[in-house]
CSV table of C-alpha atoms in Angstrom, one decimal:
chain,number,residue,atom,x,y,z
X,238,MET,CA,-31.4,-53.1,-67.4
X,239,GLU,CA,-34.9,-51.8,-67.1
X,240,GLU,CA,-36.8,-52.1,-63.8
X,241,ILE,CA,-39.7,-54.7,-63.7
X,242,ILE,CA,-42.7,-52.7,-62.5
X,243,PHE,CA,-45.8,-53.7,-64.4
X,244,PRO,CA,-46.8,-57.4,-64.5
X,245,ASN,CA,-49.7,-57.4,-67.0
X,246,GLN,CA,-52.0,-59.3,-69.3
X,247,ILE,CA,-51.9,-56.9,-72.2
X,248,ARG,CA,-50.6,-59.5,-74.6
X,249,MET,CA,-53.4,-61.9,-73.7
X,250,PHE,CA,-56.1,-59.3,-74.3
X,251,ARG,CA,-54.5,-58.0,-77.4
X,252,ARG,CA,-54.5,-61.4,-79.0
X,253,LEU,CA,-58.1,-62.1,-77.8
X,254,ARG,CA,-59.1,-58.9,-79.6
X,255,GLY,CA,-57.2,-59.8,-82.7
X,256,ARG,CA,-55.0,-56.7,-82.5
X,257,SER,CA,-51.4,-56.5,-83.6
X,258,MET,CA,-48.4,-55.1,-81.7
X,259,GLN,CA,-48.0,-52.5,-84.4
X,260,GLU,CA,-51.6,-51.3,-83.9
X,261,LEU,CA,-51.0,-50.9,-80.2
X,262,ALA,CA,-47.6,-49.2,-80.8
X,263,ASP,CA,-49.3,-46.8,-83.2
X,264,HIS,CA,-52.1,-46.1,-80.7
X,265,LEU,CA,-49.6,-45.2,-77.9
X,266,SER,CA,-47.1,-43.5,-80.3
X,267,VAL,CA,-44.2,-45.8,-79.2
X,268,SER,CA,-42.0,-48.3,-81.0
X,269,LEU,CA,-42.6,-52.0,-81.4
X,270,SER,CA,-39.7,-52.7,-79.1
X,271,ALA,CA,-41.4,-50.6,-76.4
X,272,ILE,CA,-44.6,-52.6,-76.8
X,273,SER,CA,-42.7,-55.8,-76.5
X,274,LYS,CA,-41.1,-54.6,-73.2
X,275,ILE,CA,-44.4,-53.3,-71.9
X,276,GLU,CA,-46.1,-56.6,-72.5
X,277,LYS,CA,-43.3,-58.5,-70.9
X,278,GLY,CA,-43.4,-56.2,-67.9
X,279,TYR,CA,-39.9,-54.7,-68.4
X,280,ARG,CA,-40.9,-51.2,-69.3
X,281,ARG,CA,-42.6,-48.5,-67.2
X,282,VAL,CA,-46.1,-47.5,-68.1
X,283,ASP,CA,-47.8,-44.4,-66.7
X,284,GLN,CA,-51.5,-44.2,-65.7
X,285,GLU,CA,-52.5,-42.3,-68.8
X,286,GLN,CA,-50.9,-44.8,-71.2
X,287,LEU,CA,-52.5,-47.6,-69.2
X,288,VAL,CA,-56.0,-46.1,-69.6
X,289,ARG,CA,-55.3,-45.8,-73.4
X,290,VAL,CA,-54.3,-49.4,-73.5
X,291,ALA,CA,-57.5,-50.5,-71.7
X,292,GLU,CA,-59.6,-48.4,-74.1
X,293,PHE,CA,-57.8,-49.8,-77.1
X,294,LEU,CA,-58.3,-53.4,-76.0
X,295,ASP,CA,-61.9,-52.7,-74.7
X,296,CYS,CA,-61.4,-54.3,-71.3
X,297,PRO,CA,-61.6,-53.1,-67.7
X,298,LEU,CA,-58.5,-51.4,-66.5
X,299,GLN,CA,-58.0,-53.6,-63.5
X,300,ASP,CA,-58.2,-56.7,-65.7
X,301,LEU,CA,-54.8,-55.8,-67.3
X,302,PHE,CA,-53.0,-56.5,-64.1
X,303,VAL,CA,-51.6,-59.9,-63.1
X,304,ASN,CA,-52.9,-61.2,-59.8
X,305,GLU,CA,-53.5,-64.6,-58.3
X,306,GLN,CA,-57.3,-64.2,-58.3
X,307,ASN,CA,-58.0,-63.6,-62.0
X,308,SER,CA,-54.8,-64.4,-63.9
X,309,GLN,CA,-53.8,-67.6,-65.6
X,310,GLN,CA,-51.5,-69.5,-63.3
X,311,GLU,CA,-48.8,-69.8,-66.0
X,312,ILE,CA,-48.7,-66.0,-66.3
X,313,VAL,CA,-48.3,-65.6,-62.6
X,314,GLN,CA,-45.5,-68.2,-62.5
X,315,ALA,CA,-43.8,-66.7,-65.5
X,316,TRP,CA,-43.8,-63.3,-63.8
X,317,ARG,CA,-42.3,-64.7,-60.6
X,318,ARG,CA,-39.6,-66.6,-62.5
X,319,GLU,CA,-38.6,-63.4,-64.4
X,320,GLN,CA,-38.6,-61.4,-61.2
X,321,GLU,CA,-36.3,-64.0,-59.5
X,322,ARG,CA,-34.0,-64.2,-62.5
X,323,ARG,CA,-33.4,-60.4,-62.6
X,324,ASN,CA,-33.0,-60.2,-58.9
X,325,LYS,CA,-30.2,-62.8,-59.1
X,326,ILE,CA,-28.6,-60.8,-62.0
X,327,ASN,CA,-28.6,-57.7,-59.8
X,328,GLU,CA,-27.0,-59.6,-56.9
X,329,LYS,CA,-24.3,-61.1,-59.2
X,330,THR,CA,-23.4,-57.8,-60.8
X,331,GLY,CA,-23.3,-56.0,-57.4
X,332,LEU,CA,-26.0,-53.5,-58.3
X,333,LYS,CA,-27.6,-53.9,-54.9
X,334,THR,CA,-24.3,-53.1,-53.1
X,335,LEU,CA,-23.7,-50.2,-55.4
X,336,GLY,CA,-27.1,-48.7,-54.8
X,337,ALA,CA,-27.0,-49.2,-51.1
X,338,GLY,CA,-23.5,-47.6,-51.0
X,339,LEU,CA,-24.6,-44.6,-52.9
X,340,ARG,CA,-27.6,-44.1,-50.6
X,341,GLN,CA,-25.4,-44.3,-47.5
X,342,ILE,CA,-22.9,-41.9,-48.9
X,343,ARG,CA,-25.6,-39.5,-50.1
X,344,ASN,CA,-27.2,-39.5,-46.6
X,345,GLU,CA,-23.9,-38.9,-44.9
X,346,LYS,CA,-23.4,-35.8,-47.1
X,347,ASN,CA,-26.9,-34.6,-46.3
X,348,LEU,CA,-27.9,-34.6,-49.9
X,349,THR,CA,-31.4,-35.3,-51.3
X,350,LEU,CA,-32.2,-37.7,-54.1
X,351,ILE,CA,-33.2,-34.8,-56.4
X,352,GLU,CA,-30.0,-32.9,-55.6
X,353,VAL,CA,-27.8,-35.8,-56.6
X,354,ALA,CA,-30.0,-36.6,-59.6
X,355,GLU,CA,-29.8,-33.0,-61.0
X,356,SER,CA,-26.1,-32.7,-60.4
X,357,ALA,CA,-25.5,-36.0,-62.1
X,358,ASP,CA,-27.6,-34.9,-65.1
X,359,MET,CA,-30.2,-37.7,-64.5
X,360,THR,CA,-33.9,-37.8,-64.0
X,361,LEU,CA,-35.1,-38.5,-60.5
X,362,SER,CA,-36.7,-41.8,-61.5
X,363,VAL,CA,-33.4,-43.1,-63.1
X,364,TYR,CA,-31.3,-42.2,-60.1
X,365,HIS,CA,-33.8,-43.6,-57.7
X,366,ARG,CA,-33.7,-47.0,-59.5
X,367,ILE,CA,-29.9,-46.9,-59.3
X,368,GLU,CA,-30.0,-46.5,-55.5
X,369,MET,CA,-32.7,-49.3,-55.4
X,370,GLY,CA,-30.1,-51.6,-57.1
X,371,GLN,CA,-32.4,-52.1,-60.0
X,372,ARG,CA,-30.5,-50.4,-62.8
X,373,GLU,CA,-27.1,-50.7,-64.3
X,374,VAL,CA,-24.8,-47.7,-64.4
X,375,SER,CA,-22.6,-46.7,-67.4
X,376,ASP,CA,-19.1,-45.3,-67.0
X,377,LYS,CA,-20.3,-41.8,-67.9
X,378,GLU,CA,-23.1,-42.0,-65.4
X,379,MET,CA,-20.8,-43.2,-62.7
X,380,LYS,CA,-18.5,-40.2,-63.3
X,381,ASN,CA,-21.5,-37.9,-63.1
X,382,ILE,CA,-22.6,-39.5,-59.8
X,383,ALA,CA,-19.1,-39.3,-58.3
X,384,LYS,CA,-18.9,-35.6,-59.3
X,385,ALA,CA,-22.4,-35.0,-57.7
X,386,LEU,CA,-21.1,-36.5,-54.5
X,387,ASN,CA,-17.9,-34.4,-54.7
X,388,THR,CA,-15.5,-37.3,-55.1
X,389,SER,CA,-13.8,-39.3,-57.8
X,390,VAL,CA,-15.0,-42.6,-59.3
X,391,GLU,CA,-12.1,-44.5,-57.7
X,392,ASP,CA,-12.6,-43.0,-54.3
X,393,LEU,CA,-16.4,-43.6,-54.5
X,394,LYS,CA,-15.9,-47.3,-55.3
X,395,ASN,CA,-13.3,-47.7,-52.5
X,396,GLU,CA,-15.7,-46.0,-50.0
X,397,ILE,CA,-18.6,-48.3,-51.1
X,398,LYS,CA,-16.2,-51.3,-50.7
X,399,SER,CA,-15.2,-50.2,-47.2
X,400,LEU,CA,-18.9,-49.8,-46.2
X,401,GLU,CA,-19.6,-53.2,-47.5
X,402,ASP,CA,-16.7,-54.8,-45.6
X,403,LYS,CA,-18.0,-53.1,-42.4
X,404,GLY,CA,-21.5,-54.6,-43.0
X,405,MET,CA,-23.0,-51.1,-43.1
X,406,LEU,CA,-25.0,-51.8,-46.3
X,407,ASP,CA,-26.8,-54.9,-45.3
X,408,GLU,CA,-29.8,-53.1,-43.7
X,409,ILE,CA,-30.2,-50.8,-46.7
X,410,ILE,CA,-30.2,-53.7,-49.1
X,411,GLN,CA,-32.8,-55.5,-47.0
X,412,ARG,CA,-35.0,-52.4,-47.0
X,413,ASN,CA,-34.6,-52.0,-50.7
X,414,ASP,CA,-35.4,-55.7,-51.3
X,415,ALA,CA,-38.6,-55.4,-49.2
X,416,LYS,CA,-39.7,-52.2,-51.1
X,417,TYR,CA,-38.9,-53.7,-54.5
X,418,LYS,CA,-40.8,-56.9,-53.6
X,419,LEU,CA,-43.9,-54.9,-52.6
X,420,LEU,CA,-43.8,-52.8,-55.8
X,421,SER,CA,-43.3,-55.8,-58.0
X,422,THR,CA,-45.8,-58.2,-56.4
X,423,PRO,CA,-48.1,-59.4,-59.2
X,424,ARG,CA,-51.3,-57.7,-58.0
X,425,GLY,CA,-51.0,-54.5,-60.0
X,426,ALA,CA,-51.2,-50.9,-59.1
X,427,ILE,CA,-55.0,-50.7,-59.1
X,428,SER,CA,-56.0,-52.3,-55.9
X,429,SER,CA,-59.1,-54.4,-55.4
X,430,PHE,CA,-60.9,-54.8,-52.1
X,431,GLY,CA,-62.4,-57.8,-50.4
X,432,SER,CA,-61.7,-60.8,-48.3
X,433,SER,CA,-58.0,-60.7,-49.3
X,434,ASN,CA,-57.4,-58.2,-46.5
X,435,PRO,CA,-57.5,-60.4,-43.4
X,436,ASP,CA,-57.2,-57.6,-40.9
X,437,GLY,CA,-60.2,-55.6,-42.2
X,438,LEU,CA,-58.2,-52.4,-41.7
X,439,LYS,CA,-59.9,-49.1,-42.7
X,440,ILE,CA,-58.4,-45.9,-44.0
X,441,SER,CA,-60.0,-42.5,-43.8
X,442,VAL,CA,-61.2,-40.7,-47.0
X,443,TYR,CA,-61.2,-36.9,-47.3
X,444,GLY,CA,-61.9,-34.3,-50.0
X,445,VAL,CA,-64.7,-32.3,-51.5
X,446,ALA,CA,-64.9,-30.4,-54.8
X,447,GLY,CA,-63.2,-27.0,-54.7
X,448,LYS,CA,-62.9,-24.2,-57.2
X,449,ASP,CA,-61.3,-24.6,-60.6
X,450,GLY,CA,-61.1,-28.4,-60.3
X,451,ASP,CA,-59.1,-28.3,-57.0
X,452,ILE,CA,-60.0,-30.5,-54.1
X,453,VAL,CA,-60.5,-29.2,-50.5
X,454,ILE,CA,-58.9,-31.7,-48.1
X,455,ASP,CA,-59.7,-31.0,-44.5
X,456,PHE,CA,-58.3,-33.7,-42.3
X,457,SER,CA,-60.7,-32.8,-39.5
X,458,GLN,CA,-63.6,-33.7,-41.8
X,459,GLU,CA,-63.5,-37.4,-42.8
X,460,THR,CA,-66.1,-38.2,-45.5
X,461,ARG,CA,-66.0,-42.0,-45.0
X,462,LYS,CA,-63.7,-45.0,-44.4
X,463,VAL,CA,-62.8,-47.7,-46.9
X,464,GLN,CA,-60.7,-50.9,-46.9
X,465,ARG,CA,-57.0,-50.2,-46.6
X,466,PRO,CA,-54.8,-51.7,-49.4
X,467,SER,CA,-52.3,-54.2,-48.2
X,468,ASN,CA,-49.4,-52.0,-49.4
X,469,LEU,CA,-50.4,-49.4,-46.9
X,470,TYR,CA,-50.5,-51.6,-43.9
X,471,GLY,CA,-48.5,-49.9,-41.1
X,472,LYS,CA,-48.3,-46.6,-43.0
X,473,LYS,CA,-49.7,-44.3,-40.3
X,474,ASP,CA,-49.4,-41.2,-42.5
X,475,ALA,CA,-51.3,-42.7,-45.4
X,476,TYR,CA,-54.8,-41.4,-46.3
X,477,ALA,CA,-57.3,-41.5,-49.1
X,478,VAL,CA,-58.9,-38.7,-51.3
X,479,ASN,CA,-62.1,-38.6,-53.2
X,480,LEU,CA,-61.4,-37.8,-56.9
X,481,CYS,CA,-64.1,-35.2,-57.1
X,482,THR,CA,-62.7,-33.4,-60.1
X,483,ARG,CA,-62.6,-33.7,-63.9
X,484,ARG,CA,-59.2,-32.0,-64.2
X,485,LEU,CA,-57.6,-35.3,-65.1
X,486,GLY,CA,-60.0,-35.6,-68.0
X,487,SER,CA,-61.3,-39.1,-68.6
X,488,LEU,CA,-58.2,-40.7,-67.1
X,489,LEU,CA,-60.1,-41.9,-64.0
X,490,PRO,CA,-63.8,-42.0,-63.1
X,491,THR,CA,-64.8,-39.2,-60.7
X,492,ARG,CA,-66.0,-41.8,-58.2
X,493,SER,CA,-62.5,-43.1,-57.8
X,494,VAL,CA,-60.7,-43.1,-54.5
X,495,LEU,CA,-57.0,-42.2,-54.5
X,496,PHE,CA,-54.8,-43.8,-51.8
X,497,VAL,CA,-51.9,-41.5,-50.9
X,498,ASP,CA,-48.5,-42.2,-49.2
X,499,PRO,CA,-46.8,-38.9,-48.3
X,500,GLN,CA,-43.5,-40.7,-47.6
X,501,GLU,CA,-43.2,-42.1,-51.2
X,502,MET,CA,-41.2,-40.1,-53.7
X,503,VAL,CA,-43.0,-39.2,-57.0
X,504,SER,CA,-41.6,-39.9,-60.4
X,505,VAL,CA,-42.6,-39.6,-64.0
X,506,GLY,CA,-45.9,-41.3,-64.8
X,507,ASP,CA,-47.3,-41.1,-61.2
X,508,ILE,CA,-50.5,-39.4,-60.2
X,509,ALA,CA,-50.0,-37.1,-57.2
X,510,VAL,CA,-51.7,-34.7,-54.8
X,511,TYR,CA,-50.1,-31.3,-54.9
X,512,TYR,CA,-51.0,-29.0,-52.0
X,513,THR,CA,-51.2,-25.3,-52.9
X,514,SER,CA,-52.3,-24.4,-49.4
X,515,GLU,CA,-53.0,-26.2,-46.1
X,516,ASN,CA,-56.4,-27.5,-47.2
X,517,GLU,CA,-56.4,-27.1,-51.0
X,518,ALA,CA,-54.8,-29.4,-53.5
X,519,LYS,CA,-54.6,-30.2,-57.2
X,520,ILE,CA,-54.5,-33.7,-58.6
X,521,LEU,CA,-51.7,-33.9,-61.2
X,522,SER,CA,-50.2,-36.4,-63.7
X,523,ILE,CA,-46.5,-36.1,-63.2
X,524,ARG,CA,-44.5,-35.5,-66.4
X,525,GLU,CA,-40.9,-34.7,-67.3
X,526,ASP,CA,-39.6,-32.0,-69.7
X,527,GLU,CA,-36.7,-32.3,-72.1
X,528,ASN,CA,-34.3,-31.2,-69.4
X,529,GLY,CA,-35.4,-34.0,-67.0
X,530,LYS,CA,-37.3,-31.6,-64.7
X,531,LEU,CA,-40.6,-32.8,-63.3
X,532,TYR,CA,-43.9,-30.9,-63.8
X,533,GLY,CA,-47.6,-31.6,-63.3
X,534,MET,CA,-50.4,-31.7,-65.9
X,535,ARG,CA,-54.1,-31.5,-65.7
X,536,TRP,CA,-56.8,-30.9,-68.4
X,537,ASN,CA,-60.2,-29.3,-69.2
X,538,PRO,CA,-58.5,-26.9,-69.8
X,539,ASP,CA,-54.9,-27.9,-70.2
X,540,ASP,CA,-52.8,-26.6,-67.3
X,541,ARG,CA,-49.1,-27.2,-66.7
X,542,ILE,CA,-48.0,-26.9,-63.1
X,543,GLU,CA,-44.3,-26.2,-62.6
X,544,ILE,CA,-42.7,-28.1,-59.7
X,545,GLY,CA,-39.7,-26.6,-57.9
X,546,ASN,CA,-37.3,-28.3,-55.6
X,547,ASP,CA,-39.0,-26.6,-52.6
X,548,ASP,CA,-42.4,-28.0,-53.7
X,549,LEU,CA,-41.4,-31.7,-53.3
X,550,ASN,CA,-42.6,-31.8,-49.7
X,551,LYS,CA,-46.0,-30.6,-50.9
X,552,ILE,CA,-46.5,-33.4,-53.4
X,553,HIS,CA,-47.9,-36.7,-52.1
X,554,LYS,CA,-47.7,-39.8,-54.3
X,555,VAL,CA,-50.9,-41.8,-55.2
X,556,VAL,CA,-49.9,-45.4,-54.6
X,557,ALA,CA,-53.2,-47.2,-55.3
X,558,ILE,CA,-56.5,-46.4,-56.9
X,559,TYR,CA,-60.0,-47.7,-56.2
X,560,LEU,CA,-62.2,-47.4,-59.3
C-alpha cells in the first residue's frame, strides 16, 4: 500500500487543458499507472516533478494542491473519504501496531532509522513509512527487518505483541497519527499566508548569497520575519531561509522563502538545507542512487553532493515553501 501524501488537482487541470494522461506520463517519463496514482494522491511526487507538472499544465504551482479555500468541495470531500478509508485499513491489518512496535524496539536497541533501513536493505523513506504504520510489509522485508534488529521474525512478532498487551505502543501510535494527519491535511506542501493563521505568529528569515551558489546563514543576523505556517506552530527550532541562489535551477523562484524544520528526517524528493560549516549551507534536492543511498543534487553547473551517515545531523528538511 502506498502512502497518501499529495492531495492534488492535477486531473482537473489536465482535463481543462485538454491533455491526456499519456502526454503527462511521457512528460514526466513515468508509466500511465504512475500518473493515475499521482492524480489520485496515492503516489509520492517530489518538488522537481511537481514543477514540471505545473509547467506542462500551464498553471501556478500552488493551484495544484487541494485546499479548502480554492478547491472544489467534492475534491476535498473525496480526499478526506480516501484518507479515512485507508486509515481504517491500516488499523484493521495491524500496520499501526507493527510500526509502533518496530519503533519502540529500535529505540530500545539505540539504533537509528537509517541504521535499520540500511541493514534491512531498504530505503530510508520506505522503512520510515513502515514505522509510521502506513505501509504493508512483505515476508521478505519482515525477515530483513528482524535481522537488522538482531532477532528472529517469530521473536520480533512476540515482542511487539507483548508491548501491545502492556499498552506501551498507544502513545507512539497517537504521535504517528497526529504526524500523519498533519502531513496529509489537504492544504498542500506549498503554504499560503493570510488570515487562516489566527495567532499571527512570525518566524525569522535568514540567509544571504554566498560563493558558488551557497547561502550564508547567520542566526545572529535576521533579515526579516514572515508568517509562520501552521505546520510549524510550536516548533521552536524551526526557521526560514531566503532562497538567494540559482543552484536549484528553475525549480523555484529566487524570491522564495524556505521553511525549515531541523527535527524532520529528509527522504527522497525533499528539498533540504545542508550545512557545510557553521554558517554556510547548500540547498539540495534529495535523490537516491541504485543502492538506496541518499545524495543531494544542484545545478548550474550540475553538482552531486554525497551524503554520509555522519552528515544527517547537518541536513535540515524544508517542510514548506513560500513562493
